[in-house]
CSV table of C-alpha atoms in Angstrom, one decimal:
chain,number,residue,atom,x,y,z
G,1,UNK,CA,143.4,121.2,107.9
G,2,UNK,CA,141.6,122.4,104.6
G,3,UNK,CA,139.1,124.3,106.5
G,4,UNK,CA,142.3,126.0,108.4
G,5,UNK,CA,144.5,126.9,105.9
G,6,UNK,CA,141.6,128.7,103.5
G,7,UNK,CA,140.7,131.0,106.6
G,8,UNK,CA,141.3,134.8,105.0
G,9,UNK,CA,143.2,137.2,106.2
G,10,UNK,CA,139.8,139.1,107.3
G,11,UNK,CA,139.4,136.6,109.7
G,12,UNK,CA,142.7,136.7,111.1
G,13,UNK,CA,142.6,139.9,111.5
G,14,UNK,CA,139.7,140.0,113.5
G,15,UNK,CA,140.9,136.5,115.5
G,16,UNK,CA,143.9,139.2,116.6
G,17,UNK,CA,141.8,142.4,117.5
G,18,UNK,CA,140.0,139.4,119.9
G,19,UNK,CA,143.2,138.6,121.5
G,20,UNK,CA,145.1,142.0,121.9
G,21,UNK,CA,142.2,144.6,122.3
G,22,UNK,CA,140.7,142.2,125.0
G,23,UNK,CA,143.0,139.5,126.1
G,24,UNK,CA,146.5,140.5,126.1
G,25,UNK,CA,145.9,143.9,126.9
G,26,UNK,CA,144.8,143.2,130.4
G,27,UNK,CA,148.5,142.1,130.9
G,28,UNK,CA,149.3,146.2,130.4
G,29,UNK,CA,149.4,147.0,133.9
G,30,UNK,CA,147.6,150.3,134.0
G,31,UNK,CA,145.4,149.9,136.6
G,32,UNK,CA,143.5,148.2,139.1
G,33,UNK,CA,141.1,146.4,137.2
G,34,UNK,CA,144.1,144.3,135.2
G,35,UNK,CA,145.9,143.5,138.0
G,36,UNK,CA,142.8,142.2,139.7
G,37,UNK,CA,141.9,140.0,136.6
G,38,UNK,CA,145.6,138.6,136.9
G,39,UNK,CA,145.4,137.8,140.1
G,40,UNK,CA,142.5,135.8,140.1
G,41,UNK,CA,143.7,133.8,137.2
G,42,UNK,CA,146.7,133.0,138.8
G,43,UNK,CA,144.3,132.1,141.7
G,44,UNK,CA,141.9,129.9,139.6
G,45,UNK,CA,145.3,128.0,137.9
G,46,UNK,CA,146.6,127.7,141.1
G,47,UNK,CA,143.3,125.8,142.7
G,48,UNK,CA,142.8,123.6,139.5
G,49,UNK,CA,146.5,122.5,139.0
G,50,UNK,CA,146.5,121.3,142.5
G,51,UNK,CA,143.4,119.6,142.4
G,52,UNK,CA,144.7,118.3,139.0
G,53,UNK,CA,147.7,117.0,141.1
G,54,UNK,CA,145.9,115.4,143.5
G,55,UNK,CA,142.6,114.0,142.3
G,56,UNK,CA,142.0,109.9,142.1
G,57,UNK,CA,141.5,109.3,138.1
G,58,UNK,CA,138.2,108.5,137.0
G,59,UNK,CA,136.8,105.7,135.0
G,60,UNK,CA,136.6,108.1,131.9
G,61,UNK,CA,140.3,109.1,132.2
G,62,UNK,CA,141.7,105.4,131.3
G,63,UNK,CA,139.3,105.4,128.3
G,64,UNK,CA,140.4,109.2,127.0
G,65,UNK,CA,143.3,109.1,128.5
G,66,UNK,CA,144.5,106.2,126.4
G,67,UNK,CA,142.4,107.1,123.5
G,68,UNK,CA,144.4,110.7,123.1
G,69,UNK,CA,148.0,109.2,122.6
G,70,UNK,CA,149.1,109.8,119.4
G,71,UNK,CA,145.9,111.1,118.0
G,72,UNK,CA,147.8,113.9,116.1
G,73,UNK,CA,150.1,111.1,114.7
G,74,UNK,CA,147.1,108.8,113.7
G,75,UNK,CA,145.9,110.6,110.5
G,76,UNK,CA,142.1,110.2,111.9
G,77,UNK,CA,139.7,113.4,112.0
G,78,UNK,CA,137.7,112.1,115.0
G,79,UNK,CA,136.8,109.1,116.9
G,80,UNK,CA,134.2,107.3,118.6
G,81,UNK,CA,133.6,109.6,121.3
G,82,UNK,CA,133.7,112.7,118.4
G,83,UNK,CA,135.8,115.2,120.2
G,84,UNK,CA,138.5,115.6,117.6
G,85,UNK,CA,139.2,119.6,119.1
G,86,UNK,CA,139.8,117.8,122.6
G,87,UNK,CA,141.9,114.7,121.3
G,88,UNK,CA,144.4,117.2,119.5
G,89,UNK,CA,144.6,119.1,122.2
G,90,UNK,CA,145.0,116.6,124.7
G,91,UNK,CA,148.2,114.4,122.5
G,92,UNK,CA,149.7,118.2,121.6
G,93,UNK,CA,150.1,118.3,125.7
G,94,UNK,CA,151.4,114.9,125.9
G,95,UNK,CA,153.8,115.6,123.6
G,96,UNK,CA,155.4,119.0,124.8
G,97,UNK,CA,155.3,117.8,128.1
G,98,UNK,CA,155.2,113.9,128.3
G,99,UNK,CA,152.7,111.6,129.3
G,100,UNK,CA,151.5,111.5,133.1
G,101,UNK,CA,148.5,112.0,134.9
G,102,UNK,CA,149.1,115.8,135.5
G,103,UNK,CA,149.7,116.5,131.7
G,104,UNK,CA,146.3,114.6,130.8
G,105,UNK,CA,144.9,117.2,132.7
G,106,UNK,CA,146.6,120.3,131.1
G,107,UNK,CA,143.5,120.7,129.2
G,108,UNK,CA,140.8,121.1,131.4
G,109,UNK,CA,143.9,123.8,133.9
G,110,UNK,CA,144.7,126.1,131.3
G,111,UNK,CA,141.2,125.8,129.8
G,112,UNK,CA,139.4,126.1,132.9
G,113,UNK,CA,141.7,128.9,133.9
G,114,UNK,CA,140.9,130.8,130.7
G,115,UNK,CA,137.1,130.6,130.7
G,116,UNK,CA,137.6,132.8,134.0
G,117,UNK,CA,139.0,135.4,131.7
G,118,UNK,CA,136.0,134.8,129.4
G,119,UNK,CA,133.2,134.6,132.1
G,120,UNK,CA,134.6,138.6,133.3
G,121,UNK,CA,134.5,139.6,129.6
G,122,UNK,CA,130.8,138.5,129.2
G,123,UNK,CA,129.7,140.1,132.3
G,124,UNK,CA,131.3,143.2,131.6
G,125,UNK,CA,129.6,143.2,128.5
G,126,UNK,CA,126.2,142.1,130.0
G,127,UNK,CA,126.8,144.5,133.3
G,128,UNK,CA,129.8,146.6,134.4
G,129,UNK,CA,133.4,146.3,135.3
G,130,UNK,CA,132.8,145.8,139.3
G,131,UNK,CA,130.3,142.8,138.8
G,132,UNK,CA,131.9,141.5,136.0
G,133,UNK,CA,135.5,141.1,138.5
G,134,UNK,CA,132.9,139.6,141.3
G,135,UNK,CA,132.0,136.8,138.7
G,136,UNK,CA,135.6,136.3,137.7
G,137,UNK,CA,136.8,136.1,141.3
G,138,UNK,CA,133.7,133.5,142.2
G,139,UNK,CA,134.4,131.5,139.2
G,140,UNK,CA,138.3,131.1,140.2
G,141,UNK,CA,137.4,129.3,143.8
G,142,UNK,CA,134.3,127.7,142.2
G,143,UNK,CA,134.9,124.2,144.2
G,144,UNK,CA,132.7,122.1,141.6
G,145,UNK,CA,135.1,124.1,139.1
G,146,UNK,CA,138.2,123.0,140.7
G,147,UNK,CA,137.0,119.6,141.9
G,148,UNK,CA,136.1,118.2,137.6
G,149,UNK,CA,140.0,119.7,136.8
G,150,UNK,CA,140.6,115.3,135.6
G,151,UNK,CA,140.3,114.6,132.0
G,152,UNK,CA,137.1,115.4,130.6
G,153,UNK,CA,135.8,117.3,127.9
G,154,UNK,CA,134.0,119.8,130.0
G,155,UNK,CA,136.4,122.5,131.1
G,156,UNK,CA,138.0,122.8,127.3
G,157,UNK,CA,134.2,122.9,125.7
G,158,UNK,CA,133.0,125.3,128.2
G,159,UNK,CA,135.7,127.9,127.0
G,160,UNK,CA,135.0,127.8,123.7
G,161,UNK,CA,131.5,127.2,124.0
G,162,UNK,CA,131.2,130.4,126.5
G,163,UNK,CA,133.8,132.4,124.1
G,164,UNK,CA,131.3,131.9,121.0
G,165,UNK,CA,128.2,133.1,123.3
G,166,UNK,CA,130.6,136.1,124.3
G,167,UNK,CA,131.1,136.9,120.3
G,168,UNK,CA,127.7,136.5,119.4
G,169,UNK,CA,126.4,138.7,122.2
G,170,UNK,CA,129.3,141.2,122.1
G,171,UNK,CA,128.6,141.9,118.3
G,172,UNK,CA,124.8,141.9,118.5
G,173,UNK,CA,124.5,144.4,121.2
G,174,UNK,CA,127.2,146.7,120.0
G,175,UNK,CA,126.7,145.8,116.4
G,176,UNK,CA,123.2,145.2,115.0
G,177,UNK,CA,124.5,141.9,114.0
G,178,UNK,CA,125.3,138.0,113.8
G,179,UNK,CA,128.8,137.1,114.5
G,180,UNK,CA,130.8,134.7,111.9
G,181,UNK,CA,133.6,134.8,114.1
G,182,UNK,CA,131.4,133.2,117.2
G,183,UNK,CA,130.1,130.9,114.6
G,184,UNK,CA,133.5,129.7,114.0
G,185,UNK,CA,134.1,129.1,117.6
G,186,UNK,CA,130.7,127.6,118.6
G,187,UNK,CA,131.7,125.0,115.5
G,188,UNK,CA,134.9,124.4,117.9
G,189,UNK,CA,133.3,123.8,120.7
G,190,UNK,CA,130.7,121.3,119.1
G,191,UNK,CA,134.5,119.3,117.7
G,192,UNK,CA,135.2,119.6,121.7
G,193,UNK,CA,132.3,118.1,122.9
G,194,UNK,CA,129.0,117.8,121.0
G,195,UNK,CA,126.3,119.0,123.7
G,196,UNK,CA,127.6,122.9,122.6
G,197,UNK,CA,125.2,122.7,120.2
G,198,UNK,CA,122.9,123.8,122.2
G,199,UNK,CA,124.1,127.0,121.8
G,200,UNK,CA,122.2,127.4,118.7
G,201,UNK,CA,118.6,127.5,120.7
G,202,UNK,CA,120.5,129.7,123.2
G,203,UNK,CA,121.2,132.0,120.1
G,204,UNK,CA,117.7,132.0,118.5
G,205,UNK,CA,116.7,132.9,121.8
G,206,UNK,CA,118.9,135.5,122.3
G,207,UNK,CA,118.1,137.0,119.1
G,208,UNK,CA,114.2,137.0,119.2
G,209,UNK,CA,114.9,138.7,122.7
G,210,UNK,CA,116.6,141.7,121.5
G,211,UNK,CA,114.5,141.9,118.5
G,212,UNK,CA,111.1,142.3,120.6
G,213,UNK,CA,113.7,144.6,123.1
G,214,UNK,CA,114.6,146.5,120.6
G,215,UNK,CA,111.6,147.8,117.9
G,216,UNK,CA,113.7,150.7,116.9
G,217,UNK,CA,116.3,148.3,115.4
G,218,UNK,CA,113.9,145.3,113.7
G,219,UNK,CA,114.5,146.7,110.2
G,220,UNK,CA,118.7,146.2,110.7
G,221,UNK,CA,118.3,142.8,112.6
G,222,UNK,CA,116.1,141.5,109.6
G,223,UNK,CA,118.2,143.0,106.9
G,224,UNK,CA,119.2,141.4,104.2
G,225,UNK,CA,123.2,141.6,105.6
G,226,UNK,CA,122.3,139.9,108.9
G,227,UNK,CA,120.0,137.1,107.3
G,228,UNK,CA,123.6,136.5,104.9
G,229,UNK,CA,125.6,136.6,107.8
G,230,UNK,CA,123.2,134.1,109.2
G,231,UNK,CA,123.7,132.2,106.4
G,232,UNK,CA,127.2,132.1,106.4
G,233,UNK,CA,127.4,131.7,109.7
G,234,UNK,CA,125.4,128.4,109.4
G,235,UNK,CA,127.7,127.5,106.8
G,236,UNK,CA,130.4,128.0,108.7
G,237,UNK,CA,129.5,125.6,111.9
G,238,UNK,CA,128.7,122.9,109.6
G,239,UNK,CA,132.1,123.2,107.6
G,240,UNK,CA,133.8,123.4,110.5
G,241,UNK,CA,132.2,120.1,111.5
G,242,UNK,CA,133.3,118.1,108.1
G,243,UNK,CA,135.9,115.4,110.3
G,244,UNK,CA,132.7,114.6,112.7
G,245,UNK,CA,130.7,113.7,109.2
G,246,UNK,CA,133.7,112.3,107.0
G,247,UNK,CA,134.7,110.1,109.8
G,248,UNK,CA,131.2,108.6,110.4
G,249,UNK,CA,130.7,108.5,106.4
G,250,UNK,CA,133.6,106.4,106.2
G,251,UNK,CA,132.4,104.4,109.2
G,252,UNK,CA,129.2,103.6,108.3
G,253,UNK,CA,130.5,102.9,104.8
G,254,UNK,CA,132.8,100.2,106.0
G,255,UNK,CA,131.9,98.8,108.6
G,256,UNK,CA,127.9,100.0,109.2
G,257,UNK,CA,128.4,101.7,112.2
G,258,UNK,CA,128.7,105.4,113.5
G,259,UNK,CA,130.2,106.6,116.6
G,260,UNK,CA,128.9,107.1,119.6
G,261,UNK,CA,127.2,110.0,119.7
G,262,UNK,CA,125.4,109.5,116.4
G,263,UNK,CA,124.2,105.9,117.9
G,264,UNK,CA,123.1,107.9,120.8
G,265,UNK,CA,121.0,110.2,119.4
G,266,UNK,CA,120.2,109.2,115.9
G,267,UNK,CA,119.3,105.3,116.8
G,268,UNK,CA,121.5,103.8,114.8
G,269,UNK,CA,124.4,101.4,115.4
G,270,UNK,CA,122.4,100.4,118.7
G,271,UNK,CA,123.5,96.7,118.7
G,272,UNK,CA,127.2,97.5,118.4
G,273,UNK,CA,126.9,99.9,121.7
G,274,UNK,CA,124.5,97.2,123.4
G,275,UNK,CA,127.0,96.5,126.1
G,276,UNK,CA,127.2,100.4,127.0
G,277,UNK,CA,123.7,100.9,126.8
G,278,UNK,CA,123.0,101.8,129.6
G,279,UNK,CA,125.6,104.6,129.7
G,280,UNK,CA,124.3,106.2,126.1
G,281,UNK,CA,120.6,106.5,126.7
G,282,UNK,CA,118.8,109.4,124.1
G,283,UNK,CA,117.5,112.8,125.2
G,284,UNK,CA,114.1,112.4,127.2
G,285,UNK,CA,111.8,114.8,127.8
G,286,UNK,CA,110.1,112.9,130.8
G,287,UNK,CA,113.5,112.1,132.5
G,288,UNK,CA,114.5,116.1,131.9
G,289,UNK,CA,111.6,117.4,133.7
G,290,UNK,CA,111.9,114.3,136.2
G,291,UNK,CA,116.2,115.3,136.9
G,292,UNK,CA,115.7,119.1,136.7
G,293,UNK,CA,116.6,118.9,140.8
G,294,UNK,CA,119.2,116.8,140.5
G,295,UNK,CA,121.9,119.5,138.8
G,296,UNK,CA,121.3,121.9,141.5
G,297,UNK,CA,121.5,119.2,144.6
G,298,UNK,CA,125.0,118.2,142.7
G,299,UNK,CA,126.4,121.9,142.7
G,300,UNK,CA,124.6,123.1,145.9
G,301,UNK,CA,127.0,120.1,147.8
G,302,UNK,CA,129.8,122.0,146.3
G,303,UNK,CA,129.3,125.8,146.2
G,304,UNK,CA,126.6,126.3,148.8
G,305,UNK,CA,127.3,129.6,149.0
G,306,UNK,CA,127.6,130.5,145.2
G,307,UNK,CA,124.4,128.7,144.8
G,308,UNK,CA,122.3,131.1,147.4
G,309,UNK,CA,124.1,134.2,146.0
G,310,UNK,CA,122.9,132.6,142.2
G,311,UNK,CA,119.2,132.5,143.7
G,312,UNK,CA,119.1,135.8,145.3
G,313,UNK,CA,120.7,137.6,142.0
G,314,UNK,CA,118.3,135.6,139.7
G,315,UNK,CA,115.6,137.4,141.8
G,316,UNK,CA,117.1,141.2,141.6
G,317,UNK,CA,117.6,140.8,137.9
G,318,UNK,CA,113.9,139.7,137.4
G,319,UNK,CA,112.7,143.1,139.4
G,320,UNK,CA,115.7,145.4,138.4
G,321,UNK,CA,117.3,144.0,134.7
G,322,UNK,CA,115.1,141.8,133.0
G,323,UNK,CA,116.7,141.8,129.7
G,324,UNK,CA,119.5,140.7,131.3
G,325,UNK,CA,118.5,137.8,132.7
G,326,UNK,CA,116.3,136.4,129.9
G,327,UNK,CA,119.9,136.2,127.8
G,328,UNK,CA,121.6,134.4,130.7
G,329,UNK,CA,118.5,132.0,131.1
G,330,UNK,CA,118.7,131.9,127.7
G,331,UNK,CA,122.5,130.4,127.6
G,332,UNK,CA,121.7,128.3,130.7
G,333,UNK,CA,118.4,126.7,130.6
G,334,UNK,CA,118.7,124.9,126.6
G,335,UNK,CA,122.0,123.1,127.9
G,336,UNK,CA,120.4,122.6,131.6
G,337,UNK,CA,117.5,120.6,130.3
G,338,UNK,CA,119.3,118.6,127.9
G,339,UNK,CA,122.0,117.4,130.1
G,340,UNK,CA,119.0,116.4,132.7
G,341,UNK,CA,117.6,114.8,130.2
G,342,UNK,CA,120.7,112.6,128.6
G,343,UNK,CA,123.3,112.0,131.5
G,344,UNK,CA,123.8,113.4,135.1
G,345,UNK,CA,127.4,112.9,135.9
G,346,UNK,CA,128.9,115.7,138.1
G,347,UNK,CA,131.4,116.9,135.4
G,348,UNK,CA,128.4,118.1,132.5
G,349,UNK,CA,127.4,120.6,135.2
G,350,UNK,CA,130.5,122.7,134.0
G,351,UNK,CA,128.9,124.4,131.7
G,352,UNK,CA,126.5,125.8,134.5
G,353,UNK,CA,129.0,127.4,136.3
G,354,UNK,CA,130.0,130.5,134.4
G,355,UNK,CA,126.2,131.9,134.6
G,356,UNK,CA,125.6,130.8,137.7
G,357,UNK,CA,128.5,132.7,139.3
G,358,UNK,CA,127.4,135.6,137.4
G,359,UNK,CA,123.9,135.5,139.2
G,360,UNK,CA,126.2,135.3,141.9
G,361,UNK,CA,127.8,138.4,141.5
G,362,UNK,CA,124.7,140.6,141.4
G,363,UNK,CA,123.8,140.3,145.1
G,364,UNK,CA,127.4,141.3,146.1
G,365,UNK,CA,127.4,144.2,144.2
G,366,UNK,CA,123.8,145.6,145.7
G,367,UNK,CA,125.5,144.7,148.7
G,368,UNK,CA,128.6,146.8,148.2
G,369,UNK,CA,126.3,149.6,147.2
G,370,UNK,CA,124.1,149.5,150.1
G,371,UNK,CA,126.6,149.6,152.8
G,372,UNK,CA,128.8,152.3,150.2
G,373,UNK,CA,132.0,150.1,151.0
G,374,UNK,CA,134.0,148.3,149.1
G,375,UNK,CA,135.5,146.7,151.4
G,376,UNK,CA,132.5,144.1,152.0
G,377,UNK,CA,133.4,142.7,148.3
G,378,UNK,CA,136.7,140.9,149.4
G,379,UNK,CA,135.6,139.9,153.0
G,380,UNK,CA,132.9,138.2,150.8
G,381,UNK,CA,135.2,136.5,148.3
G,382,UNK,CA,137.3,135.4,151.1
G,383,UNK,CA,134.6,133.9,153.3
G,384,UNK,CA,133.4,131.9,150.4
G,385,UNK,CA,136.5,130.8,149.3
G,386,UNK,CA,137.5,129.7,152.9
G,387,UNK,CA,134.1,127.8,152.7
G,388,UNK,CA,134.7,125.9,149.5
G,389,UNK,CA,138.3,125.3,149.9
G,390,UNK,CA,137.3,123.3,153.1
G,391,UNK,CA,134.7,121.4,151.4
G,392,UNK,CA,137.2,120.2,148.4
G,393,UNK,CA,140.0,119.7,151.2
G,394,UNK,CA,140.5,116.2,150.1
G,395,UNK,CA,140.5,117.3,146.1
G,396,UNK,CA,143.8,119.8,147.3
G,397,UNK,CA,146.0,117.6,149.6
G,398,UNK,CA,145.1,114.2,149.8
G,399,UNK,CA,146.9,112.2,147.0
G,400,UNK,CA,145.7,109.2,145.5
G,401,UNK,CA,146.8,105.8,145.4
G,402,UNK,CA,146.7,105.4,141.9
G,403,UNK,CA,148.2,108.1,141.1
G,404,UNK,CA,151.6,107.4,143.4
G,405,UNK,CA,151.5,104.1,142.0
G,406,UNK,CA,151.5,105.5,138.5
G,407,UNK,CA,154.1,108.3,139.3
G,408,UNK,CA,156.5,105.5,140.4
């Protein structure tokens, strides 16, 4: 709340240009290209509430679930699963609009719904308008998207961990410089799940890449105002992350123990967690190199289709646009390998999605362009859609036992 209330008006300012220039003005019904992002919004909310709606609960939701009630209320700055962003979130739902199974879920809908709107603003930024609107549209009927719409982290720290790459990128290509703004948000997604930092080799990457890209502009990307706004912008994340390091400070001062994640990955607290073991294990290298097949088998049962598009695009980008592709690779592959190398549960391949369905996009738009129709992009769209739709049939009409029993 300290951090919060000191922000300046600077900030706000530019927290507001984010919103209107980009966000709100697509709802200024102008032309083609706005009414074609709302649609497929109202598409992708559509699919995920009523997969939300319908989907079983998961072993996770009972422990988050229950864990989110009343978080506002308790006076705590995060828990043992860190997460405070996502706690807040999740009670501020429950109390607007009551505690059920559907509501639990509000996060990871209107979340999930927005990082659609966040995935079309990157690849516009990375590409054009056309294949930026294919990646949107993919993203929206995305079945491993739709099918992880229970009560998990992963939607709500995908937005704000794809909305801080967006910032960061957006200002370096049409800037010269670092972003404070995406540090802020890359500090929020971190407080929403804690794997986002791995964003911060995805941005050193990016950086070094458009540094040896561009040799013209070395002397402004090593100035002395982009190494303070690097500074500050370091600053910033680790301010931003003072309840994750108060709350384990006052742990491990009264009772010797951190939370999860710092038992996890900092070896501490390891007798405590004993019993979940199992379920906590740290990063390996070995077991990363070992698992890197098992993230793609996961998504390829889901979006078949997306997933051959993905491969053909990542092939025209390495013959046509390799800049490109070196800054999605560089968002996708820091995050890939650590998740293959800490936990392989369905629902961390999330954060996958939004470049993957931006590879995606690339072979329908040569497509378009070779046949000089476009046409072929909706026939697409729709066949895929068809496709996925039947495969997460269950996820959209069947409901679950559990969840009639906890309705009545």
């Amino acid at each position: 709340n300290q951090f919060y209330s000191i922000l300046n008006k600077k900030f706000m300012k530019k927290l507001d240009k984010i919103f209107f220039d980009n966000i709100w003005n697509l709802f200024n019904l102008k032309n083609k290209t706005k009414v074609c992002v709302i649609l497929i919004l109202i598409i992708g909310f559509i699919l995920r509430a009523l997969a939300a709606s319908h989907l079983a609960p998961s072993a996770d939701e009972a422990v988050y679930g229950t864990h989110a009630i009343n978080f506002i209320n308790s006076g705590a700055v995060s828990n043992q699963n860190q997460s405070p962003v996502w706690f807040f979130l999740a009670d501020l739902f429950y109390k607007i609009f009551s505690i059920t199974l559907f509501t639990a879920r509000l996060t990871s809908i209107i979340f999930g719904m927005l990082t659609i709107l966040i995935i079309y603003l990157l690849a516009k930024e990375l590409f054009n308008n056309e294949i930026a609107l294919i990646a949107a549209a993919l993203s929206s009927i995305s079945a491993l998207l739709i099918r992880y719409m229970v009560m998990e982290m992963d939607p709500t720290f995908t937005f704000f961990f794809f909305l801080s790459a967006y910032l960061f990128i957006r200002d370096l290509l049409n800037k010269d410089k670092i972003s404070i703004l995406s540090a802020i948000f890359l500090g929020i997604a971190i407080l929403s799940k804690a794997i986002s930092a791995m964003l911060v080799p995805s941005f050193l990457l990016i950086y070094l890449i458009y540094y040896i890209k561009n040799k013209d502009k070395r002397k402004i990307l090593l100035s002395k105002s982009n190494i303070t706004r690097g500074i500050i912008s370091i600053i910033t994340v680790l301010i931003t992350l003072t309840p994750i390091f108060v709350y384990n400070y006052l742990l491990y001062k009264e009772k010797s123990l951190t939370d999860v994640m710092f038992a996890r990955f900092f070896n501490v607290s390891k007798d405590f967690y004993a019993s979940i073991a199992s379920t906590i294990k740290p990063f390996s290298f070995s077991d990363s190199i070992l698992n890197l097949p098992s993230p793609i088998t996961h998504i390829l049962h889901y979006d078949q289709l997306i997933m051959i598009l993905a491969g053909i695009g990542l092939a025209i980008l390495f013959m046509k646009s390799r800049f490109q592709l070196l800054v999605l690779l560089s968002l996708l592959v820091p995050v890939y390998v650590f998740i293959a190398g800490t936990s392989l549960l369905g629902n961390h391949f999330v954060v996958f999605m939004p470049v993957i369905v931006i590879f995606s996009a690339i072979p329908i738009y040569y497509i378009k362009n070779k046949f000089k129709t476009s046409h072929i992009i909706p026939i697409l769209i729709i066949i895929i859609a068809v496709v996925n739709i039947f495969t997460i049939r269950d996820s959209l009409t069947s409901k679950s036992a559990i969840g009639k029993v906890r309705q009545f």
